[in-house]
Amino acid sequence: VRRPAPLRGAGRRAADPRAARAAGEARGGAARLAYQQVRVLDTGAGIPRHALPKLFDPFFSTKPSGTGLGLSISQSIMQEHGGTIAVASREGRGTTVLLNFPMEKRHGPRRHADADAGR
């Protein structure tokens, strides 16, 4: 078994391949793959309870030099592609980030005017 490379910072962080799972949806006796879930675990200090509801707010940061845009942008990207991102954390125990990627291509609104013009 290959050990994941540690990331910078306190605690141990790893993307656990055993935690990546497909959520199936039964239809007429056949299973249809709906989402692929990736769970990223962190055994660091955790996130303070008061900060959890604000994590995805633009410009919210617990770091003095942070911009507070990382999770906000990540959430926007996931939503644009029909996915979700969620965070669960306990102080002193670590943090878990759940990323749910849709397995079917979603045709959402286009972001650029050039795409609408057929360029």
Coordinates of C-alpha atoms in Angstrom, one line a residue:
V1 CA 0.0 0.0 0.0
R2 CA 1.4 3.3 -1.0
R3 CA 1.3 6.0 1.6
P4 CA 0.1 9.5 0.5
A5 CA 2.6 12.2 0.5
P6 CA 2.1 14.6 3.4
L7 CA 1.0 18.2 2.6
R8 CA 2.5 21.3 4.2
G9 CA 1.1 22.4 7.6
A10 CA 0.1 20.7 10.9
G11 CA -1.5 17.3 11.0
R12 CA -1.6 14.6 8.4
R13 CA -3.6 15.2 5.2
A14 CA -4.4 12.6 2.6
A15 CA -6.9 11.9 -0.2
D16 CA -8.1 8.4 0.9
P17 CA -8.7 6.3 -2.3
R18 CA -10.8 3.9 -0.2
A19 CA -13.1 6.8 0.6
A20 CA -13.7 7.6 -3.0
R21 CA -17.0 5.9 -3.9
A22 CA -19.7 5.9 -6.5
A23 CA -23.2 6.6 -5.5
G24 CA -25.6 4.5 -7.6
E25 CA -29.2 5.0 -8.4
A26 CA -31.3 2.0 -9.2
R27 CA -33.6 2.2 -12.2
G28 CA -35.4 -0.7 -13.6
G29 CA -33.0 -3.3 -12.1
A30 CA -29.9 -1.5 -13.5
A31 CA -27.7 0.8 -11.5
R32 CA -26.9 4.2 -13.0
L33 CA -23.9 6.0 -11.7
A34 CA -24.9 9.5 -10.3
Y35 CA -21.9 10.9 -8.5
Q36 CA -18.3 10.1 -7.7
Q37 CA -17.4 11.2 -4.2
V38 CA -13.9 12.1 -3.1
R39 CA -13.3 12.5 0.6
V40 CA -10.2 14.5 1.8
L41 CA -9.3 13.9 5.4
D42 CA -7.1 16.2 7.6
T43 CA -6.0 15.2 11.1
G44 CA -4.9 18.7 12.0
A45 CA -6.3 21.2 14.5
G46 CA -9.7 21.4 12.9
I47 CA -11.8 24.5 12.1
P48 CA -13.4 26.6 14.8
R49 CA -17.1 26.0 15.1
H50 CA -18.0 29.7 14.6
A51 CA -16.1 29.7 11.3
L52 CA -17.9 26.7 9.7
P53 CA -21.0 28.6 8.5
K54 CA -18.8 31.2 6.8
L55 CA -16.3 29.0 5.1
F56 CA -17.7 29.4 1.6
D57 CA -18.4 33.2 1.9
P58 CA -16.2 35.3 -0.4
F59 CA -13.4 37.1 1.4
F60 CA -13.8 35.1 4.7
S61 CA -10.5 33.8 6.0
T62 CA -9.1 32.6 9.3
K63 CA -5.6 33.4 8.1
P64 CA -4.1 36.9 8.4
S65 CA -2.7 36.7 4.9
G66 CA -5.5 34.8 3.3
T67 CA -7.8 36.2 0.6
G68 CA -10.8 34.1 1.5
L69 CA -11.5 33.2 -2.1
G70 CA -10.3 29.6 -2.4
L71 CA -13.3 27.8 -1.0
S72 CA -15.8 30.3 -2.5
I73 CA -14.3 29.8 -5.9
S74 CA -14.2 26.0 -5.4
Q75 CA -17.8 25.9 -4.5
S76 CA -18.8 28.0 -7.6
I77 CA -16.9 25.6 -9.9
M78 CA -18.5 22.6 -8.3
Q79 CA -22.0 24.1 -8.6
E80 CA -21.4 25.1 -12.2
H81 CA -20.6 21.5 -13.1
G82 CA -23.5 20.1 -11.0
G83 CA -21.4 18.9 -8.1
T84 CA -21.2 19.8 -4.5
I85 CA -18.5 20.5 -1.8
A86 CA -19.1 20.2 1.9
V87 CA -16.9 20.6 5.0
A88 CA -17.2 18.9 8.4
S89 CA -14.7 19.7 11.1
R90 CA -14.2 19.2 14.8
E91 CA -11.6 21.3 16.7
G92 CA -8.7 19.2 17.8
R93 CA -9.8 16.2 15.6
G94 CA -9.4 17.4 12.0
T95 CA -11.5 18.3 9.0
T96 CA -13.2 16.3 6.2
V97 CA -14.0 17.8 2.8
L98 CA -16.5 16.0 0.6
L99 CA -16.5 16.6 -3.1
N100 CA -19.3 15.1 -5.2
F101 CA -18.6 15.1 -8.9
P102 CA -21.6 14.3 -11.3
M103 CA -20.9 11.4 -13.6
E104 CA -23.2 12.7 -16.3
K105 CA -22.2 15.7 -18.4
R106 CA -24.3 18.7 -17.5
H107 CA -25.0 21.4 -20.1
G108 CA -25.3 24.6 -18.0
P109 CA -25.2 28.2 -19.0
R110 CA -22.1 29.3 -20.9
R111 CA -19.7 31.7 -19.2
H112 CA -18.3 33.5 -22.2
A113 CA -20.0 35.5 -24.9
D114 CA -17.6 33.9 -27.5
A115 CA -19.1 30.5 -26.8
D116 CA -22.6 31.9 -27.5
A117 CA -21.4 33.4 -30.7
G118 CA -20.1 29.9 -31.9
R119 CA -16.5 30.9 -31.9

